[in-house]
Coordinates of C-alpha atoms in Angstrom, one line a residue:
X1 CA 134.6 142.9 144.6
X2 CA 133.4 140.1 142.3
X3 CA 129.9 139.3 141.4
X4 CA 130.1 135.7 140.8
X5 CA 128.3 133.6 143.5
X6 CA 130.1 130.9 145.0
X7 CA 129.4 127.2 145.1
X8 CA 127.8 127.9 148.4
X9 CA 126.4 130.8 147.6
X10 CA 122.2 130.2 147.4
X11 CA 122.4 131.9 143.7
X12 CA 125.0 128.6 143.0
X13 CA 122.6 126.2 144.8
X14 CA 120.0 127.1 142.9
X15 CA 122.1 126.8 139.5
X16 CA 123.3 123.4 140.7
X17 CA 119.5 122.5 141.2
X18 CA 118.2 123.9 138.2
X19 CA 120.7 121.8 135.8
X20 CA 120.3 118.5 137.6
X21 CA 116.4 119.1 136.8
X22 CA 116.9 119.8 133.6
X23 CA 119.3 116.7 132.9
X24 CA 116.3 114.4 134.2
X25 CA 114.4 116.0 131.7
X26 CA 116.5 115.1 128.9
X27 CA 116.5 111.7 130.6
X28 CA 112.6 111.7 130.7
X29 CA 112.5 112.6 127.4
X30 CA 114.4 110.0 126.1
X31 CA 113.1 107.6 127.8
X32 CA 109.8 108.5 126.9
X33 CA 110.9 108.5 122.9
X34 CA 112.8 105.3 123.2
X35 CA 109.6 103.6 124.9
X36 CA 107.9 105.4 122.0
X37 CA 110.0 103.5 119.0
X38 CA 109.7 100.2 120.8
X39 CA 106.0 100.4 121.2
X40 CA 106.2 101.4 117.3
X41 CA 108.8 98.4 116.4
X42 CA 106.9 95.9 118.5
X43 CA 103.2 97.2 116.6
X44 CA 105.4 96.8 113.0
X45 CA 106.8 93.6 114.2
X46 CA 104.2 91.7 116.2
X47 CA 102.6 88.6 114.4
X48 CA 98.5 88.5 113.6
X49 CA 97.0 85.7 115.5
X50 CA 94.2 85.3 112.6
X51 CA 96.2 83.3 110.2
X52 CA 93.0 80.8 108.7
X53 CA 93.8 77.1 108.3
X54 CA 94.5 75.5 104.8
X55 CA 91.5 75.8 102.7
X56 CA 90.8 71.8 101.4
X57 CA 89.3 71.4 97.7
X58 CA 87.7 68.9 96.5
X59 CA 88.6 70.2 92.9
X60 CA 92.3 71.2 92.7
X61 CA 91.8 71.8 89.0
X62 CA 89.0 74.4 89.8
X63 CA 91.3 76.1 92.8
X64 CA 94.0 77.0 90.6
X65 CA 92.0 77.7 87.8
X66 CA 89.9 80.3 90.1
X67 CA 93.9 81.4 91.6
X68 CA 94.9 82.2 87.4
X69 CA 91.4 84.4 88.0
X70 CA 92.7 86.3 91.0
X71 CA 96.0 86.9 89.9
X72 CA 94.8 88.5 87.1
X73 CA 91.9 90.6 88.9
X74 CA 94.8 91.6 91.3
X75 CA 97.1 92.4 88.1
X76 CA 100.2 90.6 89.8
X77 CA 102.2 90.3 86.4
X78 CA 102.2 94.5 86.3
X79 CA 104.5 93.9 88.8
X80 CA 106.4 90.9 88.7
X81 CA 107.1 90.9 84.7
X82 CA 108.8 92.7 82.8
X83 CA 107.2 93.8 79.6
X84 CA 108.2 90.8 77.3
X85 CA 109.7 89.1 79.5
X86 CA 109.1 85.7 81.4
X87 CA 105.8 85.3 83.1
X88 CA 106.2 86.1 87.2
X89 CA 110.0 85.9 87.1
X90 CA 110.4 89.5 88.3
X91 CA 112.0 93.1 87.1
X92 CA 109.9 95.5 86.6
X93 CA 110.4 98.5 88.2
X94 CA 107.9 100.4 90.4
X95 CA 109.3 103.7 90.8
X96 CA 108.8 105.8 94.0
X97 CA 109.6 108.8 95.8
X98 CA 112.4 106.9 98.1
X99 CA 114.0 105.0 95.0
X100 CA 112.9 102.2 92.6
X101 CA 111.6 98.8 93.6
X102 CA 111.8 95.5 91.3
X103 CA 109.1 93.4 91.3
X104 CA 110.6 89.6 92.5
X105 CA 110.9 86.6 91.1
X106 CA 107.7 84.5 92.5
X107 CA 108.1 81.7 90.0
X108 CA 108.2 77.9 91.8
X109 CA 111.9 78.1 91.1
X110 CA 112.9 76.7 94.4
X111 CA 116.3 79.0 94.8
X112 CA 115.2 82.4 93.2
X113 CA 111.5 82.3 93.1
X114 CA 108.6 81.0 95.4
X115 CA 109.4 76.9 95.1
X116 CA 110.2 76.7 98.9
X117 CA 107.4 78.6 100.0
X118 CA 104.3 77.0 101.9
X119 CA 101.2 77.7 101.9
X120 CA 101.2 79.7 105.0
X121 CA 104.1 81.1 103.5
X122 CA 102.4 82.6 101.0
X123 CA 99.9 84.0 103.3
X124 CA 101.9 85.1 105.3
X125 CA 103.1 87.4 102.9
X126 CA 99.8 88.8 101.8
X127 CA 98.1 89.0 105.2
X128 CA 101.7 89.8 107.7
X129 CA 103.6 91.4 104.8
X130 CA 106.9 89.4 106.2
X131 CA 108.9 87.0 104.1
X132 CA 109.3 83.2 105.7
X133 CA 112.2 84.4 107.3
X134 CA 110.1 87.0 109.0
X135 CA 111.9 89.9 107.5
X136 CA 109.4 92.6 106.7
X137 CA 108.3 93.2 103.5
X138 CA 108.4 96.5 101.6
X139 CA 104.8 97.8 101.3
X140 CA 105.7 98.7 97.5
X141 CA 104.4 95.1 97.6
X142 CA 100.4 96.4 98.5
X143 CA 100.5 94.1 101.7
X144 CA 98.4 96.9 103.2
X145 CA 95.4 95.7 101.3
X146 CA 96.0 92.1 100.4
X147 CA 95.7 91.7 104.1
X148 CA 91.9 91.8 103.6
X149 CA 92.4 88.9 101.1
X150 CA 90.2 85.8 102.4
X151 CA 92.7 82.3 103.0
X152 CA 90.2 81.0 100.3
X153 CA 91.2 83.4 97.8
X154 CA 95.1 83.3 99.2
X155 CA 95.3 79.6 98.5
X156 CA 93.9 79.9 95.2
X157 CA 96.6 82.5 94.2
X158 CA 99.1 80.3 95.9
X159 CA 98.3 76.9 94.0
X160 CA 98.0 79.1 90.6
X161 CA 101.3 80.3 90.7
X162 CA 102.4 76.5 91.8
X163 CA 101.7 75.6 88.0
X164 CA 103.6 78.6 86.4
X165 CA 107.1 77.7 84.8
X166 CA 109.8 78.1 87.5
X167 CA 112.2 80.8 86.3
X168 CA 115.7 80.4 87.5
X169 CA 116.4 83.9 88.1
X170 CA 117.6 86.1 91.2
X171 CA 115.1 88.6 92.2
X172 CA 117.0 92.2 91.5
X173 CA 117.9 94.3 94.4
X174 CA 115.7 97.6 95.5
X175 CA 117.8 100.7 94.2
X176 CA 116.3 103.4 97.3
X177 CA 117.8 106.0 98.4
X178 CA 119.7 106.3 101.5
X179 CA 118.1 105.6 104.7
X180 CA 115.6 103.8 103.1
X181 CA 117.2 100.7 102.0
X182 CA 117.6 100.0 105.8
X183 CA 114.8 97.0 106.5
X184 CA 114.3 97.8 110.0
X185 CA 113.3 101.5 109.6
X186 CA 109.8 99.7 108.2
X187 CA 109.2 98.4 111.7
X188 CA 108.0 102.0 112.3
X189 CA 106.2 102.3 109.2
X190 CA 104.0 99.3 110.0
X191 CA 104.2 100.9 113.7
X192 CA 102.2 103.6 112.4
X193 CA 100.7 102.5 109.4
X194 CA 99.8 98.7 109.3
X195 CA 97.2 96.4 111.3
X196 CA 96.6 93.0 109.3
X197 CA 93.2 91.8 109.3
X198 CA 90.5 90.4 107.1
X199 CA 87.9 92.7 106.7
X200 CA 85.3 90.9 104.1
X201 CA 84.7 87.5 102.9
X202 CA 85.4 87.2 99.1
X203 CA 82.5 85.3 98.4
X204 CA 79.9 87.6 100.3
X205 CA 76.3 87.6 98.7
X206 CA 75.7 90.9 98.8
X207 CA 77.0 92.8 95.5
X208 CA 77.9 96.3 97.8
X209 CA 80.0 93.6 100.0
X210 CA 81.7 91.8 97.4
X211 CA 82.9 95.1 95.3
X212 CA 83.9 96.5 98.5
X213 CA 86.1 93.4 99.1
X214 CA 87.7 93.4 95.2
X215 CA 88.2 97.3 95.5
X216 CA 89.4 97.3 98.8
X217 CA 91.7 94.0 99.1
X218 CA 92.9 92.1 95.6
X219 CA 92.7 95.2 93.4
X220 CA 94.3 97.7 95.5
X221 CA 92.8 100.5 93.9
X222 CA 94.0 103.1 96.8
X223 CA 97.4 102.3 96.1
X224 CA 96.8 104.5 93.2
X225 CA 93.7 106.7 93.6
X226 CA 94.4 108.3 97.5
X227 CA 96.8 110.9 98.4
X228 CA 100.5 109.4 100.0
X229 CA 101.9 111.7 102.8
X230 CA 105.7 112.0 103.2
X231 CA 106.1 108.9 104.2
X232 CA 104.6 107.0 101.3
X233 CA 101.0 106.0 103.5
X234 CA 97.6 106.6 102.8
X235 CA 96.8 107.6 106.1
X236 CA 93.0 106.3 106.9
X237 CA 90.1 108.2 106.1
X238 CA 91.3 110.1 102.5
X239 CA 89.5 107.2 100.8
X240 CA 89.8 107.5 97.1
X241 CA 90.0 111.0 96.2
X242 CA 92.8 110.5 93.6
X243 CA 96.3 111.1 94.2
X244 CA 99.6 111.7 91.9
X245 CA 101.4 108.5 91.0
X246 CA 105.0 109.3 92.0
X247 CA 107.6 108.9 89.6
X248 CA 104.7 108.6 86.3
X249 CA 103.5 112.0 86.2
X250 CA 99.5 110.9 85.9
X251 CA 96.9 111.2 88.0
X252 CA 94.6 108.6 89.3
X253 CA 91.4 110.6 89.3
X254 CA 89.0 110.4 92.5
X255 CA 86.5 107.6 92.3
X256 CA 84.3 108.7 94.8
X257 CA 81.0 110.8 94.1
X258 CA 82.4 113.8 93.8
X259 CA 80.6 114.8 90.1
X260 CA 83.1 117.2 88.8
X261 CA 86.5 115.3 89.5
X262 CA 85.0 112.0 90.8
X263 CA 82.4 109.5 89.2
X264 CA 79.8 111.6 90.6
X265 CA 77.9 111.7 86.9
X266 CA 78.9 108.2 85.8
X267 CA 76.5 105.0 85.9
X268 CA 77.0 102.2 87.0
X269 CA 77.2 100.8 83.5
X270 CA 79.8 103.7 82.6
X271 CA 82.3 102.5 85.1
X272 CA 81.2 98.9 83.6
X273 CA 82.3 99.8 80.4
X274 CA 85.6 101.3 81.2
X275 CA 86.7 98.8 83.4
X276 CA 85.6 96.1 80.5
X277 CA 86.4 97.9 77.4
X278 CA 88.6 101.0 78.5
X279 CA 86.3 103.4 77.5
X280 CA 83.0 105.3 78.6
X281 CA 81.0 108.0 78.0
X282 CA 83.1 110.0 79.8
X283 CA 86.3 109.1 78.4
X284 CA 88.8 106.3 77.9
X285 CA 91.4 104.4 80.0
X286 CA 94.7 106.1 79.3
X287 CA 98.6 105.4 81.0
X288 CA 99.2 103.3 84.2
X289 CA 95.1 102.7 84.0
X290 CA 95.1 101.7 80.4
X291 CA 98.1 99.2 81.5
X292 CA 95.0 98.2 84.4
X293 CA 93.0 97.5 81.8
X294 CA 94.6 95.6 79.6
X295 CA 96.2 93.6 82.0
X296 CA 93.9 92.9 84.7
X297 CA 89.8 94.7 84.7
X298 CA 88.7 93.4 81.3
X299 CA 89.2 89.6 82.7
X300 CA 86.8 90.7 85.4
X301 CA 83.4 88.8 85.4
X302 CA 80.4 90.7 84.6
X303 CA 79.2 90.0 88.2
X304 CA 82.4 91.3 90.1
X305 CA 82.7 94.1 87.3
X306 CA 79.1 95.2 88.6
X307 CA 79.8 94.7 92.1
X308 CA 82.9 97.1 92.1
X309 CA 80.4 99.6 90.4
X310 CA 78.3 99.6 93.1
X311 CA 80.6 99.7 95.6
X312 CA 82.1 103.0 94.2
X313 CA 78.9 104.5 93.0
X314 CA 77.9 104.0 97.4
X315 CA 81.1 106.3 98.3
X316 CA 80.5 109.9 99.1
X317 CA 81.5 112.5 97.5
X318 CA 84.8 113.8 99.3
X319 CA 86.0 117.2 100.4
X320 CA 85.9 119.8 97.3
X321 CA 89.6 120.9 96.1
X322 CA 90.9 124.1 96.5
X323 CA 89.5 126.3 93.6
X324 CA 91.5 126.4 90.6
X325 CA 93.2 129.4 89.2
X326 CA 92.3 130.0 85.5
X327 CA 95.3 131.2 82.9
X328 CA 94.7 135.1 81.3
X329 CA 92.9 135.5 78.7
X330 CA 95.7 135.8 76.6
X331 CA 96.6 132.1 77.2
X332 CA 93.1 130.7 76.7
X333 CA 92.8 132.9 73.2
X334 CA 96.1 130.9 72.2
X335 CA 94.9 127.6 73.7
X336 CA 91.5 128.3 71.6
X337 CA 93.3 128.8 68.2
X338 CA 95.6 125.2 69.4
X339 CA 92.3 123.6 70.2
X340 CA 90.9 124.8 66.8
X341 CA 93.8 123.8 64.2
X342 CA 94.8 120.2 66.0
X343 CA 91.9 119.0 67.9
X344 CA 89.1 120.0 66.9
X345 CA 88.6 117.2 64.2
X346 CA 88.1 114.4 66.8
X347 CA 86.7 116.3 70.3
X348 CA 84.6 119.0 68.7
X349 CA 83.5 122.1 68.7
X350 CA 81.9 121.6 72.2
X351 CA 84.6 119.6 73.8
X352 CA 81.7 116.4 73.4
X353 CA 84.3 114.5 71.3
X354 CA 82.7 112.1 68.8
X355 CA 81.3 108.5 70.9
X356 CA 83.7 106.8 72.4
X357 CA 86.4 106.5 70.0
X358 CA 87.2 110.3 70.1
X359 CA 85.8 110.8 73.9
X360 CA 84.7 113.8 75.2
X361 CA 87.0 116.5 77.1
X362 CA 84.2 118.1 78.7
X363 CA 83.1 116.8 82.2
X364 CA 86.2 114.2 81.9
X365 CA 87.7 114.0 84.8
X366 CA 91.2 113.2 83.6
X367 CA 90.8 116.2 82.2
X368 CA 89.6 118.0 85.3
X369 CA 91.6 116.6 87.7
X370 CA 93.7 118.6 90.5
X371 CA 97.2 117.6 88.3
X372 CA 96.9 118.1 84.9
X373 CA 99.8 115.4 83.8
X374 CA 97.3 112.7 82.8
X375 CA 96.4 115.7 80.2
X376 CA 99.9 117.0 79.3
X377 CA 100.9 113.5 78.6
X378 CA 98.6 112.8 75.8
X379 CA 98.6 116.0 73.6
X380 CA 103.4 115.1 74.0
X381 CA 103.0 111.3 73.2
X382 CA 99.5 110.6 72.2
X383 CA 98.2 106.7 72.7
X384 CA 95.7 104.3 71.9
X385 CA 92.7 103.0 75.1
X386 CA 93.9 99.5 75.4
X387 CA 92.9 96.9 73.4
X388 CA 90.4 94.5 74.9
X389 CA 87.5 92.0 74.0
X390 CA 85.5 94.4 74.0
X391 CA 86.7 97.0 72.3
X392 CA 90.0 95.0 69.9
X393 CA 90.7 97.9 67.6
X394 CA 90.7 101.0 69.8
X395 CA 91.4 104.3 68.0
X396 CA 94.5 106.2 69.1
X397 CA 95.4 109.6 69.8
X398 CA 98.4 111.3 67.3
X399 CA 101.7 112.8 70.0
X400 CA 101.9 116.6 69.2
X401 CA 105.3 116.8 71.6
X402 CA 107.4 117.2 68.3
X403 CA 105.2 119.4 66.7
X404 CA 104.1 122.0 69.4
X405 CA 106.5 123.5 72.3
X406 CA 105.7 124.1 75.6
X407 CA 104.1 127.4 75.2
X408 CA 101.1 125.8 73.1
X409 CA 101.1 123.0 75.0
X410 CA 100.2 124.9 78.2
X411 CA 98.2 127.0 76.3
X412 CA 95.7 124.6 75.0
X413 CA 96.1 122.0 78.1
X414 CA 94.9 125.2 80.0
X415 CA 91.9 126.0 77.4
X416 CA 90.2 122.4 77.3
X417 CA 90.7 122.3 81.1
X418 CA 88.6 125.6 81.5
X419 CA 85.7 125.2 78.5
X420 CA 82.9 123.9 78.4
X421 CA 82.0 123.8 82.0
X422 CA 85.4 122.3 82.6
X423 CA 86.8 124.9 85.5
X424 CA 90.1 123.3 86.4
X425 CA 92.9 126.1 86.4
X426 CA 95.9 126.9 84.5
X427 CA 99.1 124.7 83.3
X428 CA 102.6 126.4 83.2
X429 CA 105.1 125.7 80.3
X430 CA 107.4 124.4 83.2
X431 CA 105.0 121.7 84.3
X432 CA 104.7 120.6 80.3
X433 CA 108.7 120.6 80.3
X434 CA 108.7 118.5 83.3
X435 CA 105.9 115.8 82.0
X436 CA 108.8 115.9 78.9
X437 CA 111.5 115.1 81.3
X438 CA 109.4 112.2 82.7
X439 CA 108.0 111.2 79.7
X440 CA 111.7 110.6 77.8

């Protein structure tokens, strides 16, 4: 006899109920996740309400030349000029994780550039991150903190760029990888992500106020100096406990209080000076942050510069990184006899370098830092601390790539990154042949 219930058999009833329950299931679930990406897409698409009227002037000469200020405090030609190239007119690229973003044309060129744009336009951009058109805007383009830009300070930038030389040049298309190039997908993003909003007025009295509002908004420091999860966000709370810069290979060192890897040790005149100058007592601006320099912190006035170091010298020292696993002894002997036949000369003995041409390697926390590319970098291709006012003839730093391999180059990366009180673990002869691969 056969085994097999029937369809009137209770065993089949039961079956029959069991998989109608579990196809509303399904059908819950669904619904549930589909409610769950339109809540998302309406959060990434909804407009802000607080969008401040037109800020009058009764001195149009002194708006735009206070806009030419900003522009350069928020170092807008890193991104939209391409070294030697035009002023504004677009290019460069900003390589990522997802694929590589050109900076766009925002000359008054009415066709290719900005020319059409209003002045709500333009604020628009920096406060909704959406184009006129209301398309959203890719938040390569730090939307995420020009949001807490004042309508002041946005008109300002606005006018400025109003008196640049239109450029009559299309703005080059993203190269991302696939999905990414899909607009809509960043619906979600700013779902999760995004919530315009001013948060400070740029021309607060107190100094704590007004560095928090430069740091925070127009320079965009976190875009640099916080960790990015998978998704390319700083999700809130990691403040600016240094991150990786995708696609450079450097580090952007914590700039909280943190005194072995942040600015725990520095003064406020220390971070003065670098900002000013590009170099400290603890070392000198080097890579994407020398390109900062140049471009954009030396124009600071000395009363923003000071306001941005107290600001950072009020943040809190952040959780303390994993501890660091030191190379053998073998490696450091061989990093030690590096160290003593190629840098010795400049850096000392003692790692204390010689003032601030040669800086010091000890307590520096480029040096120190969780990724050791900003380190790697220098001993392969050398370079000079930007040149500013304050410091025009910066000495440079010779490139050893061509003259030590990998090997030695771990090996003494790993020595000055574990002397002298320096306790930051070891560097692998594949990481030095990647920062190679990187560095061209």
């Amino acid at each position: 006899m056969s085994s097999t219930p029937s369809n009137d058999s209770p065993r089949g009833a039961r079956g029959r109920t069991a998989g109608r329950i579990a196809v509303r299931i399904v059908v819950a679930l669904l619904l549930v996740l589909a409610a769950g990406v339109a809540a998302l897409a309406w959060r990434g698409y909804r407009d802000d309400p607080s969008t401040g009227p037109l800020q009058a002037s009764a001195d149009p000469a002194q708006r735009v030349a206070y806009g030419a200020y900003l522009a350069k405090v928020g170092d807008c030609m890193a991104c939209h000029t391409v070294p030697g190239g035009q002023p504004y007119a677009g290019g460069a690229a900003i390589p990522t994780a997802f694929g590589t973003f050109y900076g766009p044309n925002i000359t008054p060129d009415p066709s290719t550039g900005i020319g059409a744009w209003t002045a709500d336009d333009f604020w628009r951009a920096l406060h909704q991150g959406k184009a006129p058109s209301g398309a959203l805007l890719y938040p390569a383009f730090p939307y995420t903190e020009y949001t807490r830009i004042s309508r002041a300070d946005a008109d300002a930038l606005y006018a400025y760029l109003r008196t640049v030389a239109p450029v009559a040049r299309p703005s080059r298309p993203h190269d991302l990888d696939f999905p990414y190039g899909w607009r809509p997908l960043l619906a979600l993003w700013r779902g999760l992500y995004f919530q315009p909003g001013v948060h400070a007025d740029a021309g607060a009295d107190s100094e704590l106020a007004r560095g928090r509002y430069l740091v925070d908004g127009l320079g965009h420091c976190i875009a640099c100096h916080a960790p990015r999860n998978g998704l390319g966000a700083t999700p809130g709370g990691s403040g600016l406990a240094g991150g990786t810069i995708e696609g450079l290979g450097w580090y952007a060192p914590a700039l909280d209080g943190d005194p072995r890897n942040g600015l725990g040790r520095w003064s406020q005149d220390d971070i003065v000076a670098l900002l000013k100058t590009g170099t400290s007592a603890y070392g000198a601006a080097a890579g994407p942050m020398g390109e900062v320099v140049a471009g954009s912190t030396q124009y600071l006035t000395d009363a923003d510069a000071r306001a941005i170091a107290v600001y950072l010298k009020s943040l809190p020292a952040g959780p303390a990184p994993a501890a660091a696993t030191v190379r053998e002894a073998g490696g450091m002997r061989r990093g030690a006899a590096v160290y003593e036949q190629h840098c010795v000369q400049c850096h000392a003995a003692d790692g204390q370098g010689k003032g601030r041409d040669w800086p010091a390697l000890a307590g520096n926390i480029s040096v120190t830092a969780p990724y050791p590319g900003n380190v790697i970098h220098m001993v392969l291709e050398g370079g000079f601390a930007p040149a500013t006012a304050g410091n025009p003839r910066p000495h440079g730093m010779p490139p050893f790539g061509q003259v030590l391999g990998d090997d030695d180059v771990a090996a003494v990366v790993s020595y000055v990154r574990n002397s002298w009180g320096n306790a930051a673990g070891g560097v692998t002869s594949l990481q030095v042949k990647q920062a190679r691969a990187i560095g061209g």
